[in-house]
């Protein structure tokens, strides 16, 4: 019977092609706008690492000024990064499955050929666990050995593009790259990798691509690496580089992988013990405020989804509702014009349910067609949003992923339902005799 | 087949009340061929609509094939219409974008039959009305007479016990009208009850029993079969009783 209703619905749409096109366009407009904004929202709000987002924790400690909170608007919040000395100390724990302190810097890379000019590469200064923590995929080789985390070793991991630039995309493991004033040996090359958002360090541009090169954290002191991210401080310190490393300024991020609740509790106790020791040394004057943020909580805290994106999403969905509601009148008129046929069908045995279902399916067919057209139209719209909000040099961020396409079609079916449920209900409630009289 | 007792139907608008049927009582036995006559607005179509479960009534009782229909749900009434009733309308009421086969198929679709069984019944019904060669024709490709024959095929395809025909010849010339009447007589000859509303006194005389409806009430002319039903030259719908 469903197939029969669908066939009748399709015939009905073909009977009035202009009106049907109008209905489809009405739904398509709403779907195009809402799908584009749902896609934009999805890109910024989705779980960037669903396989382990509940096991990865961003670590914060409150070493801030006892006289004044880090954030006046949210006085209970700790600083969003760690001091260098705390980050290094936390690396002493053996409790997490993986953990890393890290920050972003910029280093000069000298290409192997004389024809190429040196360039500044966005660099992540980190520990080897970084790659396993965030599932960074390797195309060649792998992360550096444990020794390079213990003492400075001139090893480096390149991203796909940098390897392309320096070695033409060939396997460069074991090859030398000159960075600043010394040669580093390549231990691994990452496959193309673009987590959206860049959740492990969203402080400056949460949607930029990951860094181009990765060097061991232990080079921070010998090479005097300076963060190119945010630094917040409340206490002055001396002019030397070592003074900054010993200061109370926060500029290092810290992540730990904790696989279960017990591991987490143990780690929390360990952190409390560490802060307790530091208190005895005269630091951490504020109340104990250690936090472990899982990925979702972390992204919520740093407000990864801008308010404007949420607002646009709501407006686009309202636009779809208005588009659907506008179609109610057109559908009602279309259905009432077909009243005699409904009368005949009722006389021949169609129940109210049959009539309702037939007309609702016609609306859903309109919804489906409108959804298909709308989803296609969302592509250029999404491209337009990307061009308006990002620089032309940025890599493509917004994409219509399969779940969003499916969501667009589902939204279209809901829109068809919203538009059609009242006209279908009205037409099925009219007594058959009244339908026949209408001819 | 149809047993109505004191059935009343009032149409109400904000200011006007129209008594379409007033204490209408009629008894039509299974296998009868009855012509319903009456002037415009007399209530004959209302009677047909109520008899065909297309409209509700306000008072009285109506037994269709022995079943009290007053408390049936929409679903039950639809099932009854589908299984026991066949309708023929003055303006054929074929669905324009369905071909002949699909038009005749409509009642069977709502019965949930398998495709093969439906095809057999449809071909049989179209054979009865002589249109087997026009299966794939659309209503617009058929003459008025052919369209009404398709409508007759549609009415009888489900093998109903009762056929209700509302002015089935109203849009046809006399030759075509006689053809349709021949068909109805043949259908009645198989035991199917036929109730036909008509304005045409000549056609009405082909029904063994005529019922005249006036002001929503019934005048049964069964007893008057031997007497002339209408004055020669009188208007078709003009009653002659009391003359």
XYZ file of C-alpha atoms in Angstrom:
682
model
C 0.000 0.000 0.000
C 2.902 2.315 0.763
C 4.249 1.848 -2.741
C 0.779 2.601 -4.142
C 0.499 5.775 -2.062
C 3.941 6.843 -3.235
C 3.000 6.233 -6.857
C -0.167 8.292 -6.466
C 1.824 11.024 -4.706
C 4.350 11.117 -7.552
C 1.534 11.347 -10.115
C -0.021 14.168 -8.136
C 3.255 16.098 -8.173
C 3.654 15.567 -11.915
C 0.094 16.792 -12.495
C 0.976 20.283 -11.245
C 4.645 20.708 -12.168
C 4.897 24.453 -11.510
C 3.254 24.221 -8.106
C 5.307 21.162 -7.255
C 8.499 22.986 -8.247
C 7.472 25.889 -6.027
C 6.966 23.542 -3.093
C 10.295 21.801 -3.698
C 12.125 25.125 -3.979
C 10.439 26.314 -0.768
C 11.772 23.329 1.152
C 15.128 23.398 -0.688
C 15.802 26.994 0.348
C 15.248 26.210 3.989
C 17.300 23.028 3.766
C 20.191 24.717 1.949
C 20.501 27.408 4.604
C 19.994 25.118 7.586
C 22.268 22.359 6.230
C 25.070 24.839 5.584
C 24.859 26.178 9.120
C 24.407 22.733 10.660
C 27.564 21.702 8.774
C 29.394 24.767 10.067
C 28.214 24.084 13.600
C 29.069 20.400 13.314
C 32.599 21.238 12.203
C 33.257 23.355 15.255
C 31.220 21.430 17.805
C 31.836 17.804 16.917
C 33.925 15.457 19.034
C 37.370 15.671 17.404
C 38.556 12.322 18.741
C 35.478 10.209 19.539
C 37.457 7.018 20.135
C 39.106 8.408 23.271
C 37.668 11.821 24.070
C 36.601 10.529 27.497
C 40.113 9.288 28.245
C 42.111 12.364 27.303
C 42.370 15.015 29.995
C 43.687 18.523 29.852
C 45.390 19.271 33.187
C 45.133 22.601 34.963
C 46.461 23.655 38.375
C 45.775 26.907 40.139
C 49.159 28.521 40.776
C 47.756 31.973 40.190
C 47.894 35.192 42.195
C 46.370 34.699 45.685
C 45.088 38.285 45.579
C 43.084 37.978 42.405
C 41.611 35.120 40.362
C 42.885 34.314 36.891
C 39.507 35.239 35.376
C 37.542 37.956 37.185
C 34.322 36.880 35.468
C 34.810 33.252 36.528
C 36.744 33.446 39.814
C 36.634 29.689 40.389
C 38.446 28.910 37.144
C 42.140 28.041 37.271
C 44.586 29.401 34.653
C 44.178 27.603 31.341
C 47.890 26.674 31.023
C 50.673 25.564 33.354
C 53.971 27.085 34.346
C 56.982 25.491 32.684
C 58.302 24.177 36.015
C 54.967 22.551 36.932
C 54.629 21.008 33.475
C 58.100 19.509 33.733
C 57.357 18.252 37.249
C 54.110 16.627 36.145
C 56.035 14.671 33.539
C 57.606 12.775 36.463
C 54.367 10.940 37.153
C 54.162 7.375 35.912
C 50.403 7.091 36.434
C 48.984 8.232 33.051
C 49.072 5.821 30.122
C 50.522 8.692 28.104
C 51.148 12.327 28.911
C 52.855 15.326 27.471
C 53.723 18.903 28.226
C 53.872 21.043 25.116
C 53.735 24.463 23.554
C 53.880 26.057 20.153
C 56.805 28.001 18.785
C 58.236 29.037 15.415
C 61.630 27.855 14.199
C 63.620 28.552 11.057
C 64.076 25.559 8.802
C 66.808 25.513 6.172
C 65.940 23.470 3.099
C 68.388 20.875 1.853
C 68.837 22.539 -1.517
C 70.369 25.931 -1.955
C 67.600 26.998 -4.340
C 64.989 26.931 -1.616
C 64.774 29.772 0.852
C 64.702 29.165 4.619
C 61.250 29.390 6.110
C 59.659 29.776 9.507
C 57.884 26.588 10.507
C 55.130 26.374 13.067
C 56.625 23.993 15.607
C 55.234 21.931 18.458
C 57.648 21.415 21.267
C 56.492 18.263 22.987
C 57.173 14.760 24.255
C 56.979 11.567 22.215
C 53.612 10.643 23.793
C 52.024 13.508 21.836
C 51.616 11.335 18.746
C 49.969 8.444 20.562
C 47.825 10.702 22.723
C 46.192 12.397 19.765
C 46.331 9.501 17.291
C 48.567 11.461 14.913
C 49.049 9.095 11.956
C 52.533 8.375 10.612
C 53.230 7.995 6.925
C 56.883 7.045 7.483
C 58.785 6.085 10.631
C 57.420 7.081 14.021
C 57.929 9.189 17.087
C 61.405 9.663 18.576
C 62.722 7.327 21.271
C 62.371 7.701 25.037
C 65.955 8.895 25.325
C 65.061 12.070 23.452
C 62.469 12.858 26.108
C 65.029 12.445 28.885
C 67.826 14.564 27.419
C 68.029 16.748 24.310
C 68.513 14.749 21.121
C 68.420 16.299 17.673
C 65.424 14.420 16.319
C 62.360 15.759 14.570
C 58.994 14.658 13.174
C 57.789 16.401 10.027
C 54.260 16.831 8.862
C 53.204 15.641 5.411
C 53.460 19.065 3.751
C 56.875 19.871 5.189
C 58.202 16.495 4.068
C 56.773 17.291 0.640
C 58.524 20.650 0.695
C 61.884 19.378 1.958
C 62.118 15.902 0.478
C 59.566 15.845 -2.342
C 57.327 13.541 -0.332
C 59.891 10.706 -0.243
C 60.594 8.701 2.886
C 62.916 11.041 4.788
C 63.371 8.961 7.937
C 67.048 9.135 8.939
C 67.664 12.244 6.823
C 68.954 15.503 8.280
C 67.046 18.765 8.500
C 68.712 21.959 9.587
C 66.594 23.754 12.184
C 67.916 27.014 13.559
C 71.592 26.354 14.322
C 71.792 22.558 14.227
C 70.900 19.473 12.243
C 68.007 17.287 13.333
C 67.425 13.702 12.204
C 63.966 12.841 10.943
C 62.395 9.951 12.911
C 58.959 10.131 11.374
C 56.701 11.827 8.843
C 53.044 12.329 9.579
C 50.355 11.376 7.100
C 47.960 14.239 6.233
C 46.271 15.096 9.539
C 43.827 17.890 10.278
C 41.891 17.533 13.529
C 39.033 20.031 13.584
C 39.101 21.856 15.899
C 42.771 21.758 16.915
C 41.571 20.691 20.315
C 44.961 19.921 21.847
C 45.880 23.617 21.661
C 43.027 25.882 20.593
C 44.452 28.984 22.255
C 45.192 31.114 19.217
C 43.532 29.699 16.116
C 41.393 26.732 17.027
C 40.977 25.733 13.379
C 44.490 26.105 12.057
C 46.211 23.006 10.750
C 48.561 21.154 13.118
C 52.178 22.268 13.352
C 54.645 21.614 10.561
C 57.447 20.179 12.697
C 57.659 18.529 16.126
C 60.783 18.690 18.297
C 61.537 17.250 21.752
C 60.558 19.347 24.752
C 64.054 19.015 26.261
C 65.364 21.477 23.682
C 63.401 24.291 25.295
C 66.237 25.364 27.561
C 69.277 24.732 25.315
C 67.686 26.375 22.271
C 65.757 28.962 24.292
C 62.431 28.240 22.638
C 59.884 31.007 23.103
C 56.230 30.196 22.937
C 54.301 31.690 20.054
C 51.077 31.027 21.933
C 49.584 32.884 24.863
C 51.534 33.638 28.021
C 49.789 34.911 31.141
C 51.622 36.086 34.209
C 50.992 37.760 37.543
C 54.458 37.862 39.067
C 57.496 39.566 37.639
C 60.666 37.612 36.937
C 64.290 38.253 35.930
C 65.588 39.027 32.471
C 67.229 35.686 31.698
C 65.572 32.863 29.806
C 66.013 30.579 32.824
C 64.080 33.134 34.885
C 61.092 32.718 32.617
C 61.267 28.948 32.962
C 61.261 29.295 36.735
C 58.563 31.988 36.762
C 54.869 31.769 37.683
C 53.858 32.658 34.114
C 51.645 30.054 32.469
C 52.315 29.112 28.832
C 52.601 25.323 28.671
C 49.761 22.935 27.886
C 49.532 19.540 29.499
C 47.543 16.452 28.474
C 47.245 13.050 30.116
C 45.595 9.849 28.952
C 43.770 8.085 31.784
C 42.004 4.926 30.736
C 39.692 4.325 33.688
C 38.191 5.899 36.797
C 40.707 4.300 39.140
C 43.633 5.624 37.127
C 42.026 9.021 37.160
C 41.499 8.985 40.927
C 45.077 7.905 41.499
C 46.330 10.671 39.249
C 44.120 13.249 40.988
C 45.602 12.195 44.340
C 49.079 12.442 42.888
C 48.357 15.957 41.586
C 46.952 16.957 44.997
C 50.139 15.640 46.604
C 52.285 17.580 44.165
C 50.404 20.828 44.829
C 50.565 20.126 48.581
C 54.352 19.911 48.359
C 54.463 23.111 46.349
C 52.309 24.850 48.972
C 54.886 23.918 51.579
C 57.445 25.665 49.377
C 55.348 28.819 49.407
C 53.680 28.439 46.026
C 50.004 27.703 45.169
C 48.612 30.134 47.718
C 45.094 29.798 46.311
C 42.750 26.992 47.418
C 43.442 23.605 45.860
C 41.900 23.718 42.399
C 43.344 20.966 40.246
C 41.175 20.094 37.283
C 41.139 17.295 34.754
C 39.082 18.346 31.745
C 38.004 15.675 29.302
C 37.929 16.769 25.667
C 34.288 17.832 25.679
C 34.569 19.761 28.953
C 37.802 21.315 27.751
C 36.269 22.504 24.476
C 33.226 23.831 26.331
C 35.485 25.712 28.728
C 37.481 27.377 25.991
C 34.179 28.116 24.183
C 35.280 26.455 20.999
C 31.839 27.098 19.455
C 31.473 30.846 19.029
C 28.174 32.322 20.187
C 27.619 33.688 16.675
C 27.771 30.151 15.240
C 25.118 28.974 17.679
C 22.961 31.993 16.873
C 23.252 31.421 13.136
C 22.344 27.776 13.592
C 19.177 28.686 15.474
C 18.276 31.359 12.898
C 18.816 28.940 10.011
C 16.590 26.322 11.656
C 13.945 28.987 12.266
C 14.228 29.897 8.588
C 13.491 26.276 7.728
C 10.467 26.280 10.033
C 9.186 29.492 8.408
C 9.761 27.995 4.945
C 7.777 24.919 5.953
C 4.971 26.877 7.548
C 4.699 29.002 4.401
C 4.031 25.856 2.425
C 1.075 24.838 4.583
C -1.288 27.194 2.751
C -0.073 26.120 -0.682
C -0.422 22.447 0.177
C -3.854 22.979 1.675
C -5.001 24.736 -1.495
C -3.526 21.999 -3.657
C -5.191 19.258 -1.641
C -8.570 20.972 -1.507
C -8.482 21.443 -5.271
C -8.219 17.688 -5.529
C -11.182 17.177 -3.243
C -13.378 15.350 -5.816
C -10.718 12.707 -6.331
C -10.493 12.241 -2.586
C -14.288 11.865 -2.541
C -14.110 9.144 -5.172
C -11.369 7.318 -3.305
C -13.350 7.566 -0.063
C -16.435 6.208 -1.845
C -14.402 3.326 -3.201
C -13.117 2.308 0.220
C -10.267 4.604 1.233
C -10.369 5.278 4.954
C -9.354 8.576 6.559
C -6.061 6.912 7.397
C -5.494 6.028 3.743
C -6.232 9.595 2.659
C -4.071 11.070 5.406
C -1.181 8.769 4.601
C -1.408 9.376 0.868
C -1.295 13.143 1.289
C 1.390 13.036 3.951
C 3.537 10.886 1.693
C 3.101 13.454 -1.039
C 4.432 16.084 1.382
C 7.295 13.809 2.332
C 8.077 13.308 -1.340
C 8.212 17.090 -1.697
C 10.422 17.133 1.394
C 12.718 14.490 -0.070
C 13.072 16.294 -3.391
C 13.516 19.613 -1.584
C 16.089 17.955 0.667
C 18.081 16.632 -2.279
C 18.060 20.005 -4.029
C 18.696 21.840 -0.763
C 21.675 19.699 0.203
C 23.207 20.302 -3.230
C 22.559 24.019 -2.861
C 24.194 23.932 0.583
C 27.575 23.188 -1.026
C 28.068 26.613 -2.648
C 26.511 28.242 0.412
C 29.036 26.513 2.665
C 31.799 27.601 0.322
C 30.481 31.176 0.636
C 30.478 30.992 4.446
C 34.057 29.682 4.353
C 35.168 32.519 2.084
C 33.482 35.094 4.300
C 34.916 33.794 7.546
C 38.380 32.534 6.606
C 41.354 33.711 4.651
C 41.811 32.266 1.125
C 45.143 30.740 2.233
C 43.559 28.686 5.010
C 42.925 25.027 4.262
C 39.330 24.080 3.624
C 37.598 23.739 6.949
C 33.893 23.351 6.272
C 32.744 20.191 4.575
C 29.446 18.466 4.006
C 30.113 15.166 5.694
C 27.862 12.166 5.191
C 26.119 12.508 8.576
C 25.317 16.139 7.736
C 23.948 15.135 4.321
C 21.785 12.580 6.094
C 20.779 15.221 8.655
C 19.803 17.534 5.767
C 17.539 14.873 4.298
C 16.047 14.104 7.716
C 15.451 17.835 8.274
C 13.758 17.969 4.857
C 11.478 15.081 5.803
C 10.645 16.835 9.068
C 9.971 20.034 7.112
C 7.701 18.066 4.756
C 5.922 16.677 7.787
C 5.544 20.121 9.362
C 4.215 21.542 6.099
C 1.960 18.609 5.292
C 0.518 17.319 8.507
C -2.211 19.942 8.822
C -3.337 19.932 5.151
C -3.327 16.110 5.168
C -5.321 16.064 8.384
C -7.796 18.623 7.042
C -8.383 16.752 3.797
C -8.924 13.432 5.540
C -11.439 14.901 7.992
C -13.810 16.178 5.294
C -16.787 13.809 4.919
C -16.724 11.955 1.575
C -20.057 13.444 0.529
C -18.632 16.951 0.900
C -15.701 16.031 -1.322
C -18.059 14.715 -4.010
C -20.234 17.793 -3.742
C -17.127 19.924 -4.377
C -16.761 18.757 -7.956
C -30.296 -4.725 1.791
C -31.187 -1.127 2.745
C -33.475 -0.630 5.696
C -33.890 2.955 6.839
C -36.356 3.980 9.471
C -37.170 7.588 10.319
C -33.786 8.765 9.096
C -33.362 12.532 9.290
C -30.586 14.719 8.030
C -30.349 18.430 8.683
C -27.714 20.665 7.141
C -26.984 23.657 9.315
C -25.255 26.889 8.540
C -25.033 29.877 10.844
C -28.471 31.157 9.857
C -30.167 28.384 7.920
C -31.309 24.876 8.713
C -32.126 22.659 5.759
C -33.990 19.439 6.346
C -32.587 17.242 3.598
C -34.270 14.087 4.881
C -37.166 14.002 7.321
C -38.189 10.740 8.927
C -37.169 8.966 5.774
C -38.172 5.317 5.806
C -37.379 2.830 3.103
C -36.802 -0.866 2.734
C -34.974 -2.163 -0.311
C -34.547 -5.905 -0.530
C -31.470 -7.677 -1.788
C -31.551 -8.147 -5.555
C -33.932 -5.281 -6.241
C -33.436 -2.704 -8.990
C -34.846 0.559 -7.682
C -35.055 3.966 -9.317
C -35.065 6.969 -7.024
C -36.779 9.984 -8.475
C -37.534 13.437 -7.316
C -36.981 17.095 -8.139
C -33.709 18.864 -7.421
C -33.258 19.438 -3.709
C -35.764 16.777 -2.793
C -33.188 14.795 -0.844
C -32.473 11.919 -3.203
C -28.715 12.509 -3.325
C -28.664 12.885 0.445
C -30.451 9.548 0.645
C -27.871 8.025 -1.700
C -24.979 9.496 0.297
C -26.353 8.146 3.558
C -27.164 4.790 1.970
C -23.614 4.679 0.628
C -22.081 5.643 4.004
C -20.677 8.791 2.443
C -22.556 10.996 4.877
C -23.889 10.694 8.395
C -27.484 11.135 9.545
C -28.881 12.858 12.609
C -31.734 10.601 13.636
C -33.255 7.246 12.853
C -31.785 3.839 12.143
C -30.120 2.441 9.074
C -29.365 -1.228 8.588
C -27.155 -2.009 5.612
C -27.278 -5.679 4.749
C -28.573 -6.261 8.268
C -25.811 -4.269 9.958
C -26.549 -1.152 12.017
C -24.185 1.430 10.570
C -24.857 4.236 13.042
C -22.037 3.259 15.395
C -19.439 2.152 12.913
C -16.011 3.753 12.927
C -14.643 5.445 9.825
C -12.469 2.422 9.198
C -15.393 0.008 9.446
C -17.528 2.165 7.163
C -14.700 2.411 4.647
C -14.366 -1.373 4.703
C -18.107 -1.759 4.183
C -18.063 0.692 1.266
C -15.136 -1.119 -0.222
C -16.532 -4.623 0.099
C -20.285 -4.253 -0.239
C -20.904 -1.092 -2.247
C -20.211 0.125 -5.733
C -20.703 3.728 -6.827
C -21.488 5.204 -10.231
C -21.555 8.994 -10.536
C -23.161 11.309 -13.056
C -19.856 12.831 -14.135
C -18.059 9.475 -14.127
C -15.476 10.694 -11.589
C -12.628 8.787 -13.119
C -9.224 9.848 -11.861
C -7.703 11.711 -14.799
C -4.074 10.693 -14.419
C -4.812 7.002 -14.002
C -5.400 4.814 -17.056
C -8.451 2.599 -17.370
C -6.774 -0.333 -15.651
C -5.617 1.745 -12.708
C -8.988 3.478 -12.349
C -10.768 0.144 -12.084
C -8.009 -1.003 -9.738
C -8.700 1.709 -7.114
C -11.231 -0.168 -4.920
C -9.182 -3.356 -5.052
C -6.098 -1.465 -3.865
C -7.897 -0.534 -0.668
C -8.845 -4.169 -0.203
C -5.190 -5.195 -0.071
C -5.430 -7.892 -2.758
C -2.474 -9.444 -4.529
C -1.548 -8.177 -7.977
C -2.552 -11.322 -9.867
C -5.988 -11.549 -8.280
C -6.582 -7.872 -8.927
C -5.624 -8.227 -12.574
C -8.068 -11.106 -13.011
C -10.931 -9.148 -11.466
C -10.138 -5.991 -13.444
C -9.978 -7.818 -16.777
C -13.215 -9.592 -15.942
C -14.971 -6.321 -15.069
C -13.700 -4.603 -18.193
C -14.863 -7.566 -20.252
C -18.377 -7.091 -18.834
C -18.432 -3.464 -20.019
C -16.639 -4.288 -23.296
C -13.487 -2.250 -22.724
C -10.741 -4.847 -22.527
C -9.023 -3.222 -25.495
C -8.729 0.126 -23.674
C -6.732 -0.902 -20.619
C -3.995 1.651 -21.160
C -6.228 4.520 -22.267
C -6.606 7.560 -20.074
C -10.076 9.010 -19.359
C -9.392 11.966 -21.649
C -8.922 9.514 -24.536
C -12.366 7.994 -24.050
C -15.879 9.128 -25.011
C -18.413 9.945 -22.292
C -20.105 6.586 -22.738
C -16.814 4.745 -22.520
C -15.871 6.662 -19.414
C -19.134 5.722 -17.755
C -18.575 2.105 -18.719
C -15.182 2.279 -17.010
C -16.971 3.723 -13.980
C -19.420 0.807 -14.087
C -16.492 -1.623 -14.292
C -14.932 0.127 -11.305
C -18.210 -0.163 -9.392
C -18.617 -3.864 -10.012
C -14.965 -5.006 -9.923
C -15.088 -5.680 -6.198
C -18.267 -7.760 -6.647
C -20.378 -5.532 -4.401
C -23.798 -6.507 -3.078
C -25.198 -3.053 -3.769
C -24.569 -0.585 -6.565
C -25.554 3.034 -5.983
C -25.804 5.054 -9.172
C -26.306 8.813 -8.968
C -27.696 10.031 -12.297
C -25.504 7.560 -14.163
C -26.871 8.644 -17.512
C -27.141 12.355 -16.808
C -24.195 13.259 -19.028
C -24.903 10.802 -21.821
C -27.012 10.841 -24.954
C -29.981 8.515 -25.058
C -28.203 5.711 -26.915
C -25.362 5.695 -24.424
C -27.829 6.038 -21.548
C -29.640 2.918 -22.727
C -26.359 1.071 -22.982
C -25.560 1.913 -19.370
C -29.040 0.891 -18.290
C -28.581 -2.398 -20.145
C -25.392 -2.904 -18.167
C -27.098 -2.120 -14.871
C -29.899 -4.544 -15.710
C -27.369 -7.237 -16.490
C -25.559 -6.575 -13.217
C -28.873 -6.667 -11.359
C -29.598 -9.909 -13.142
C -26.642 -11.479 -11.336
C -28.287 -10.725 -7.983
C -26.650 -7.388 -7.238
C -28.988 -4.785 -5.783
C -29.049 -1.615 -7.878
C -30.307 1.736 -6.592
C -30.305 4.431 -9.238
C -31.116 8.105 -8.881
C -32.424 9.517 -12.137
C -34.375 12.428 -13.519
C -35.339 10.530 -16.632
C -38.802 8.979 -16.209
C -38.311 6.748 -19.215
C -35.133 5.280 -17.809
C -36.764 5.031 -14.399
C -39.455 2.798 -15.836
C -36.789 0.258 -16.628
C -36.411 -0.275 -12.900
C -39.079 -2.607 -11.509
C -39.533 -0.310 -8.535
C -39.535 3.464 -8.380
C -39.281 5.525 -5.254
C -40.163 9.169 -5.387
C -38.540 11.517 -2.944
C -40.120 14.821 -2.129
C -39.102 17.284 0.577
C -36.924 14.693 2.178
C -39.634 12.096 2.424
C -40.243 8.946 0.447
C -43.146 8.053 -1.746
C -42.941 4.431 -2.851
C -44.493 3.774 -6.257
C -44.212 0.016 -6.086
C -47.917 -0.308 -5.891
C -48.411 1.995 -8.842
C -46.484 -0.043 -11.369
C -49.527 -0.681 -13.483
C -50.588 2.983 -13.438
C -48.758 5.670 -15.481
C -46.058 7.163 -13.285
C -45.965 10.514 -14.933
C -48.396 12.539 -16.874
C -47.468 12.544 -20.512
C -45.592 15.740 -21.252
C -44.987 16.604 -17.609
C -41.505 17.683 -16.445
C -39.358 14.688 -15.651
C -39.081 15.461 -11.987
C -42.637 16.551 -11.490
C -44.542 14.203 -9.243
C -47.906 13.028 -10.442
C -49.280 11.801 -7.210
C -52.465 13.335 -6.119
C -53.294 14.323 -9.668
